[in-house]
Amino acid sequence: MIVDERFVTYINSLSGGNTKLLEEIETEALGTDVPVIRKETQECLKLFLAMKKPERILEVGTAVGFSAILMKTYNPADCTITTIENYEKRIPIARTNFRRAGVEESITLLEGDAARVLEQLREPYDLIFMDAAKGQYIHFLPHVVRLLKADGVLISDNILQDGDIIESRYAVIRRNRTIHRRMRQYLYELTHHEQLVTAVFPVGDGITVSSKKAQTKALGGQK
């Protein structure tokens, strides 16, 4: 828990909730130990959808399809979503959930290792949601920046690792040290990337929101 639990409980109590189907999918996922984005992160995602109204969305990490359905449901614009998943056992569940929601025609699920799938994508996206293997974010970054439209938004979830990110690597459980190092590298690259403007928010398990700078012409003769 990054923010005091009482604050989180209060903030979540203000939420209007989700559709009945999304609530069912979330309950089913949590009942089988499949992580879904946290309540406060869901509300932030809805806000950015309302502000950006993206027509083309890329999601890295489908799981059981909860966040893809949420983005399709709460996006004011008619949109298409491409989502990538590598874990074979979750893929059929996600496809079933897309049919349950009646959005299978709008959501394309690409199976396989995200790094390889991203290499093959060419069309730009208005919004990219990163919620995959945390230790791989740094490897996905070059592809994600390439695929993000100018003025597009990249949202990355789970970047503060329940607060472990601020700890020394020696204070982190040994098996988590590689992820800890790579996530710190990812955060540094995001916040110092010449093509991105990035802010870090202690929402849920931490999110970053990055906007890709538009190409601007140099103003000759002006200081």
PDB file of C-alpha atoms in Angstrom:
ATOM      1  CA  MET A   1       0.000   0.000   0.000  1.00  0.00           C
ATOM      2  CA  ILE A   2       1.538   3.281  -1.154  1.00  0.00           C
ATOM      3  CA  VAL A   3      -1.121   5.667   0.144  1.00  0.00           C
ATOM      4  CA  ASP A   4      -2.756   5.283   3.572  1.00  0.00           C
ATOM      5  CA  GLU A   5      -5.408   2.558   3.326  1.00  0.00           C
ATOM      6  CA  ARG A   6      -8.070   4.792   4.888  1.00  0.00           C
ATOM      7  CA  PHE A   7      -7.581   7.371   2.127  1.00  0.00           C
ATOM      8  CA  VAL A   8      -7.821   4.693  -0.546  1.00  0.00           C
ATOM      9  CA  THR A   9     -10.996   3.252   1.003  1.00  0.00           C
ATOM     10  CA  TYR A  10     -12.580   6.690   1.142  1.00  0.00           C
ATOM     11  CA  ILE A  11     -11.576   7.584  -2.429  1.00  0.00           C
ATOM     12  CA  ASN A  12     -12.913   4.279  -3.724  1.00  0.00           C
ATOM     13  CA  SER A  13     -16.186   4.836  -1.860  1.00  0.00           C
ATOM     14  CA  LEU A  14     -16.794   7.866  -4.099  1.00  0.00           C
ATOM     15  CA  SER A  15     -16.633   5.787  -7.273  1.00  0.00           C
ATOM     16  CA  GLY A  16     -19.794   5.169  -9.253  1.00  0.00           C
ATOM     17  CA  GLY A  17     -18.609   1.636  -9.926  1.00  0.00           C
ATOM     18  CA  ASN A  18     -18.609  -0.259 -13.205  1.00  0.00           C
ATOM     19  CA  THR A  19     -21.119  -2.133 -15.310  1.00  0.00           C
ATOM     20  CA  LYS A  20     -22.573  -5.326 -13.862  1.00  0.00           C
ATOM     21  CA  LEU A  21     -20.548  -7.444 -16.289  1.00  0.00           C
ATOM     22  CA  LEU A  22     -17.272  -5.725 -15.422  1.00  0.00           C
ATOM     23  CA  GLU A  23     -17.999  -6.242 -11.729  1.00  0.00           C
ATOM     24  CA  GLU A  24     -18.624  -9.940 -12.426  1.00  0.00           C
ATOM     25  CA  ILE A  25     -15.402 -10.326 -14.426  1.00  0.00           C
ATOM     26  CA  GLU A  26     -13.414  -8.544 -11.710  1.00  0.00           C
ATOM     27  CA  THR A  27     -14.870 -10.812  -9.004  1.00  0.00           C
ATOM     28  CA  GLU A  28     -14.149 -13.928 -11.058  1.00  0.00           C
ATOM     29  CA  ALA A  29     -10.581 -12.808 -11.739  1.00  0.00           C
ATOM     30  CA  LEU A  30      -9.799 -11.999  -8.120  1.00  0.00           C
ATOM     31  CA  GLY A  31     -11.358 -15.294  -7.056  1.00  0.00           C
ATOM     32  CA  THR A  32      -8.817 -17.157  -9.192  1.00  0.00           C
ATOM     33  CA  ASP A  33      -5.854 -14.943  -8.192  1.00  0.00           C
ATOM     34  CA  VAL A  34      -5.725 -13.126 -11.518  1.00  0.00           C
ATOM     35  CA  PRO A  35      -4.753  -9.492 -10.913  1.00  0.00           C
ATOM     36  CA  VAL A  36      -6.852  -6.707 -12.392  1.00  0.00           C
ATOM     37  CA  ILE A  37      -6.165  -2.986 -12.238  1.00  0.00           C
ATOM     38  CA  ARG A  38      -7.040  -1.486  -8.878  1.00  0.00           C
ATOM     39  CA  LYS A  39     -10.217   0.527  -8.304  1.00  0.00           C
ATOM     40  CA  GLU A  40      -8.485   3.900  -8.149  1.00  0.00           C
ATOM     41  CA  THR A  41      -6.493   3.063 -11.285  1.00  0.00           C
ATOM     42  CA  GLN A  42      -9.721   2.172 -13.053  1.00  0.00           C
ATOM     43  CA  GLU A  43     -11.101   5.632 -12.289  1.00  0.00           C
ATOM     44  CA  CYS A  44      -7.932   7.312 -13.584  1.00  0.00           C
ATOM     45  CA  LEU A  45      -8.148   5.286 -16.777  1.00  0.00           C
ATOM     46  CA  LYS A  46     -11.771   6.366 -17.263  1.00  0.00           C
ATOM     47  CA  LEU A  47     -10.695   9.989 -16.815  1.00  0.00           C
ATOM     48  CA  PHE A  48      -7.984   9.775 -19.474  1.00  0.00           C
ATOM     49  CA  LEU A  49     -10.406   8.032 -21.838  1.00  0.00           C
ATOM     50  CA  ALA A  50     -12.904  10.866 -21.351  1.00  0.00           C
ATOM     51  CA  MET A  51     -10.211  13.492 -21.919  1.00  0.00           C
ATOM     52  CA  LYS A  52      -8.379  11.860 -24.824  1.00  0.00           C
ATOM     53  CA  LYS A  53     -11.227   9.987 -26.555  1.00  0.00           C
ATOM     54  CA  PRO A  54      -8.718   7.671 -28.275  1.00  0.00           C
ATOM     55  CA  GLU A  55      -9.837   5.947 -31.459  1.00  0.00           C
ATOM     56  CA  ARG A  56      -6.969   3.435 -31.497  1.00  0.00           C
ATOM     57  CA  ILE A  57      -5.782   1.811 -28.271  1.00  0.00           C
ATOM     58  CA  LEU A  58      -2.948  -0.635 -27.660  1.00  0.00           C
ATOM     59  CA  GLU A  59      -2.814  -2.679 -24.461  1.00  0.00           C
ATOM     60  CA  VAL A  60       0.263  -4.657 -23.476  1.00  0.00           C
ATOM     61  CA  GLY A  61      -0.974  -7.391 -21.128  1.00  0.00           C
ATOM     62  CA  THR A  62      -4.542  -8.667 -21.592  1.00  0.00           C
ATOM     63  CA  ALA A  63      -4.888 -11.092 -18.662  1.00  0.00           C
ATOM     64  CA  VAL A  64      -8.616 -12.015 -18.707  1.00  0.00           C
ATOM     65  CA  GLY A  65      -9.647  -8.951 -20.704  1.00  0.00           C
ATOM     66  CA  PHE A  66     -10.972  -6.810 -17.851  1.00  0.00           C
ATOM     67  CA  SER A  67      -9.133  -3.573 -18.639  1.00  0.00           C
ATOM     68  CA  ALA A  68      -9.683  -3.897 -22.401  1.00  0.00           C
ATOM     69  CA  ILE A  69     -13.436  -4.223 -21.837  1.00  0.00           C
ATOM     70  CA  LEU A  70     -13.339  -1.307 -19.395  1.00  0.00           C
ATOM     71  CA  MET A  71     -11.576   0.887 -21.964  1.00  0.00           C
ATOM     72  CA  LYS A  72     -14.040  -0.072 -24.697  1.00  0.00           C
ATOM     73  CA  THR A  73     -17.007   0.486 -22.364  1.00  0.00           C
ATOM     74  CA  TYR A  74     -15.985   3.878 -20.962  1.00  0.00           C
ATOM     75  CA  ASN A  75     -14.349   5.448 -24.012  1.00  0.00           C
ATOM     76  CA  PRO A  76     -16.734   8.137 -25.343  1.00  0.00           C
ATOM     77  CA  ALA A  77     -15.303   7.595 -28.830  1.00  0.00           C
ATOM     78  CA  ASP A  78     -15.905   4.591 -31.025  1.00  0.00           C
ATOM     79  CA  CYS A  79     -12.581   2.786 -30.797  1.00  0.00           C
ATOM     80  CA  THR A  80     -10.665  -0.322 -31.719  1.00  0.00           C
ATOM     81  CA  ILE A  81      -8.342  -2.014 -29.235  1.00  0.00           C
ATOM     82  CA  THR A  82      -5.342  -4.235 -29.902  1.00  0.00           C
ATOM     83  CA  THR A  83      -4.261  -6.221 -26.855  1.00  0.00           C
ATOM     84  CA  ILE A  84      -1.328  -8.591 -26.378  1.00  0.00           C
ATOM     85  CA  GLU A  85      -1.160 -11.658 -24.123  1.00  0.00           C
ATOM     86  CA  ASN A  86       1.430 -14.416 -23.784  1.00  0.00           C
ATOM     87  CA  TYR A  87      -0.042 -16.594 -21.000  1.00  0.00           C
ATOM     88  CA  GLU A  88      -1.889 -19.386 -22.805  1.00  0.00           C
ATOM     89  CA  LYS A  89      -4.311 -20.228 -19.980  1.00  0.00           C
ATOM     90  CA  ARG A  90      -5.706 -16.692 -19.843  1.00  0.00           C
ATOM     91  CA  ILE A  91      -6.197 -16.193 -23.585  1.00  0.00           C
ATOM     92  CA  PRO A  92      -9.392 -18.303 -23.953  1.00  0.00           C
ATOM     93  CA  ILE A  93     -10.852 -16.661 -20.838  1.00  0.00           C
ATOM     94  CA  ALA A  94     -10.200 -13.220 -22.310  1.00  0.00           C
ATOM     95  CA  ARG A  95     -11.807 -14.198 -25.611  1.00  0.00           C
ATOM     96  CA  THR A  96     -14.842 -15.540 -23.753  1.00  0.00           C
ATOM     97  CA  ASN A  97     -15.120 -12.315 -21.774  1.00  0.00           C
ATOM     98  CA  PHE A  98     -14.936 -10.253 -24.974  1.00  0.00           C
ATOM     99  CA  ARG A  99     -17.887 -12.249 -26.335  1.00  0.00           C
ATOM    100  CA  ARG A 100     -19.795 -11.832 -23.066  1.00  0.00           C
ATOM    101  CA  ALA A 101     -19.338  -8.071 -23.387  1.00  0.00           C
ATOM    102  CA  GLY A 102     -20.235  -8.071 -27.077  1.00  0.00           C
ATOM    103  CA  VAL A 103     -16.984  -6.331 -27.997  1.00  0.00           C
ATOM    104  CA  GLU A 104     -15.157  -9.131 -29.806  1.00  0.00           C
ATOM    105  CA  GLU A 105     -15.465  -7.263 -33.116  1.00  0.00           C
ATOM    106  CA  SER A 106     -13.712  -4.191 -31.692  1.00  0.00           C
ATOM    107  CA  ILE A 107     -10.916  -5.929 -29.760  1.00  0.00           C
ATOM    108  CA  THR A 108      -8.084  -7.815 -31.464  1.00  0.00           C
ATOM    109  CA  LEU A 109      -6.148 -10.145 -29.177  1.00  0.00           C
ATOM    110  CA  LEU A 110      -2.642 -10.914 -30.397  1.00  0.00           C
ATOM    111  CA  GLU A 111      -1.050 -14.004 -28.857  1.00  0.00           C
ATOM    112  CA  GLY A 112       2.639 -14.278 -28.077  1.00  0.00           C
ATOM    113  CA  ASP A 113       5.615 -12.603 -26.468  1.00  0.00           C
ATOM    114  CA  ALA A 114       4.897  -8.870 -26.340  1.00  0.00           C
ATOM    115  CA  ALA A 115       8.390  -7.842 -27.468  1.00  0.00           C
ATOM    116  CA  ARG A 116       8.067  -9.891 -30.672  1.00  0.00           C
ATOM    117  CA  VAL A 117       4.476  -8.820 -31.313  1.00  0.00           C
ATOM    118  CA  LEU A 118       5.331  -5.150 -30.801  1.00  0.00           C
ATOM    119  CA  GLU A 119       8.137  -5.411 -33.370  1.00  0.00           C
ATOM    120  CA  GLN A 120       5.579  -6.402 -36.006  1.00  0.00           C
ATOM    121  CA  LEU A 121       3.086  -3.590 -35.332  1.00  0.00           C
ATOM    122  CA  ARG A 122       3.275  -0.516 -37.556  1.00  0.00           C
ATOM    123  CA  GLU A 123       0.117   1.585 -37.171  1.00  0.00           C
ATOM    124  CA  PRO A 124       0.256   4.366 -34.538  1.00  0.00           C
ATOM    125  CA  TYR A 125      -1.963   4.443 -31.454  1.00  0.00           C
ATOM    126  CA  ASP A 126      -3.643   7.298 -29.603  1.00  0.00           C
ATOM    127  CA  LEU A 127      -3.370   5.608 -26.208  1.00  0.00           C
ATOM    128  CA  ILE A 128      -1.163   2.756 -25.007  1.00  0.00           C
ATOM    129  CA  PHE A 129      -1.810   0.985 -21.697  1.00  0.00           C
ATOM    130  CA  MET A 130       1.131  -0.972 -20.291  1.00  0.00           C
ATOM    131  CA  ASP A 131       0.173  -3.664 -17.784  1.00  0.00           C
ATOM    132  CA  ALA A 132       2.349  -6.677 -18.516  1.00  0.00           C
ATOM    133  CA  ALA A 133       5.408  -8.309 -16.937  1.00  0.00           C
ATOM    134  CA  LYS A 134       6.988  -5.469 -14.951  1.00  0.00           C
ATOM    135  CA  GLY A 135      10.553  -6.558 -15.592  1.00  0.00           C
ATOM    136  CA  GLN A 136       9.943  -6.293 -19.338  1.00  0.00           C
ATOM    137  CA  TYR A 137       8.672  -2.695 -19.483  1.00  0.00           C
ATOM    138  CA  ILE A 138      12.148  -1.359 -20.209  1.00  0.00           C
ATOM    139  CA  HIS A 139      12.464  -3.738 -23.197  1.00  0.00           C
ATOM    140  CA  PHE A 140       9.048  -2.728 -24.565  1.00  0.00           C
ATOM    141  CA  LEU A 141       9.736   1.006 -24.314  1.00  0.00           C
ATOM    142  CA  PRO A 142      11.434   1.618 -27.720  1.00  0.00           C
ATOM    143  CA  HIS A 143       8.589  -0.132 -29.533  1.00  0.00           C
ATOM    144  CA  VAL A 144       5.926   1.650 -27.499  1.00  0.00           C
ATOM    145  CA  VAL A 145       7.405   5.095 -28.177  1.00  0.00           C
ATOM    146  CA  ARG A 146       7.607   4.272 -31.886  1.00  0.00           C
ATOM    147  CA  LEU A 147       3.950   3.175 -31.946  1.00  0.00           C
ATOM    148  CA  LEU A 148       2.630   6.124 -29.951  1.00  0.00           C
ATOM    149  CA  LYS A 149       1.170   8.979 -31.987  1.00  0.00           C
ATOM    150  CA  ALA A 150       2.394  12.517 -31.462  1.00  0.00           C
ATOM    151  CA  ASP A 151       0.281  13.891 -28.587  1.00  0.00           C
ATOM    152  CA  GLY A 152      -0.611  10.296 -27.735  1.00  0.00           C
ATOM    153  CA  VAL A 153      -0.688   9.063 -24.140  1.00  0.00           C
ATOM    154  CA  LEU A 154       1.181   6.132 -22.579  1.00  0.00           C
ATOM    155  CA  ILE A 155      -0.098   4.889 -19.204  1.00  0.00           C
ATOM    156  CA  SER A 156       2.051   2.366 -17.319  1.00  0.00           C
ATOM    157  CA  ASP A 157       0.646   0.504 -14.306  1.00  0.00           C
ATOM    158  CA  ASN A 158       2.255  -1.039 -11.209  1.00  0.00           C
ATOM    159  CA  ILE A 159       5.393   1.051 -11.420  1.00  0.00           C
ATOM    160  CA  LEU A 160       5.915   1.618  -7.674  1.00  0.00           C
ATOM    161  CA  GLN A 161       5.778  -2.064  -6.714  1.00  0.00           C
ATOM    162  CA  ASP A 162       3.837  -1.563  -3.472  1.00  0.00           C
ATOM    163  CA  GLY A 163       6.464   0.965  -2.394  1.00  0.00           C
ATOM    164  CA  ASP A 164       9.483  -1.283  -2.934  1.00  0.00           C
ATOM    165  CA  ILE A 165      10.728   1.004  -5.693  1.00  0.00           C
ATOM    166  CA  ILE A 166      12.068   3.531  -3.158  1.00  0.00           C
ATOM    167  CA  GLU A 167      14.005   0.881  -1.236  1.00  0.00           C
ATOM    168  CA  SER A 168      17.643  -0.039  -1.733  1.00  0.00           C
ATOM    169  CA  ARG A 169      18.022  -3.129  -3.903  1.00  0.00           C
ATOM    170  CA  TYR A 170      19.486  -4.882  -0.866  1.00  0.00           C
ATOM    171  CA  ALA A 171      16.275  -4.277   1.075  1.00  0.00           C
ATOM    172  CA  VAL A 172      14.241  -5.996  -1.656  1.00  0.00           C
ATOM    173  CA  ILE A 173      13.693  -9.756  -1.670  1.00  0.00           C
ATOM    174  CA  ARG A 174      16.444 -11.310  -3.773  1.00  0.00           C
ATOM    175  CA  ARG A 175      14.062 -12.802  -6.343  1.00  0.00           C
ATOM    176  CA  ASN A 176      12.593  -9.328  -6.958  1.00  0.00           C
ATOM    177  CA  ARG A 177      15.873  -7.453  -7.408  1.00  0.00           C
ATOM    178  CA  THR A 178      16.011  -7.772 -11.193  1.00  0.00           C
ATOM    179  CA  ILE A 179      12.474  -6.361 -11.532  1.00  0.00           C
ATOM    180  CA  HIS A 180      13.358  -3.630  -9.020  1.00  0.00           C
ATOM    181  CA  ARG A 181      16.438  -2.617 -11.050  1.00  0.00           C
ATOM    182  CA  ARG A 182      14.648  -2.720 -14.381  1.00  0.00           C
ATOM    183  CA  MET A 183      11.649  -0.736 -13.119  1.00  0.00           C
ATOM    184  CA  ARG A 184      13.932   1.972 -11.754  1.00  0.00           C
ATOM    185  CA  GLN A 185      15.632   2.072 -15.140  1.00  0.00           C
ATOM    186  CA  TYR A 186      12.245   2.274 -16.857  1.00  0.00           C
ATOM    187  CA  LEU A 187      11.142   5.178 -14.677  1.00  0.00           C
ATOM    188  CA  TYR A 188      14.390   7.026 -15.345  1.00  0.00           C
ATOM    189  CA  GLU A 189      14.097   6.481 -19.100  1.00  0.00           C
ATOM    190  CA  LEU A 190      10.465   7.641 -19.122  1.00  0.00           C
ATOM    191  CA  THR A 191      11.125  10.791 -17.146  1.00  0.00           C
ATOM    192  CA  HIS A 192      14.239  11.706 -19.163  1.00  0.00           C
ATOM    193  CA  HIS A 193      13.092  10.608 -22.623  1.00  0.00           C
ATOM    194  CA  GLU A 194      13.472  13.416 -25.160  1.00  0.00           C
ATOM    195  CA  GLN A 195      10.208  12.481 -26.880  1.00  0.00           C
ATOM    196  CA  LEU A 196       8.069  12.187 -23.756  1.00  0.00           C
ATOM    197  CA  VAL A 197       6.693  14.347 -20.977  1.00  0.00           C
ATOM    198  CA  THR A 198       6.041  12.072 -17.986  1.00  0.00           C
ATOM    199  CA  ALA A 199       4.494  12.369 -14.533  1.00  0.00           C
ATOM    200  CA  VAL A 200       4.522   9.694 -11.810  1.00  0.00           C
ATOM    201  CA  PHE A 201       1.403   9.290  -9.665  1.00  0.00           C
ATOM    202  CA  PRO A 202       1.026   7.252  -6.431  1.00  0.00           C
ATOM    203  CA  VAL A 203      -2.323   5.874  -7.598  1.00  0.00           C
ATOM    204  CA  GLY A 204      -3.111   2.211  -6.993  1.00  0.00           C
ATOM    205  CA  ASP A 205       0.264   0.515  -7.252  1.00  0.00           C
ATOM    206  CA  GLY A 206       1.638   3.588  -8.999  1.00  0.00           C
ATOM    207  CA  ILE A 207       1.125   4.772 -12.561  1.00  0.00           C
ATOM    208  CA  THR A 208       3.058   6.918 -14.983  1.00  0.00           C
ATOM    209  CA  VAL A 209       1.344   9.052 -17.582  1.00  0.00           C
ATOM    210  CA  SER A 210       3.477  10.050 -20.563  1.00  0.00           C
ATOM    211  CA  SER A 211       2.548  12.307 -23.475  1.00  0.00           C
ATOM    212  CA  LYS A 212       4.523  12.090 -26.699  1.00  0.00           C
ATOM    213  CA  LYS A 213       5.740  15.468 -27.853  1.00  0.00           C
ATOM    214  CA  ALA A 214       4.458  16.726 -31.178  1.00  0.00           C
ATOM    215  CA  GLN A 215       7.036  17.445 -33.846  1.00  0.00           C
ATOM    216  CA  THR A 216       7.645  21.179 -33.936  1.00  0.00           C
ATOM    217  CA  LYS A 217       9.570  23.222 -36.492  1.00  0.00           C
ATOM    218  CA  ALA A 218      12.420  25.365 -35.254  1.00  0.00           C
ATOM    219  CA  LEU A 219      11.565  29.046 -35.297  1.00  0.00           C
ATOM    220  CA  GLY A 220      14.456  30.456 -37.288  1.00  0.00           C
ATOM    221  CA  GLY A 221      15.841  33.781 -36.095  1.00  0.00           C
ATOM    222  CA  GLN A 222      13.889  33.754 -32.824  1.00  0.00           C
ATOM    223  CA  LYS A 223      15.569  33.486 -29.463  1.00  0.00           C
TER     224      LYS A 223
END
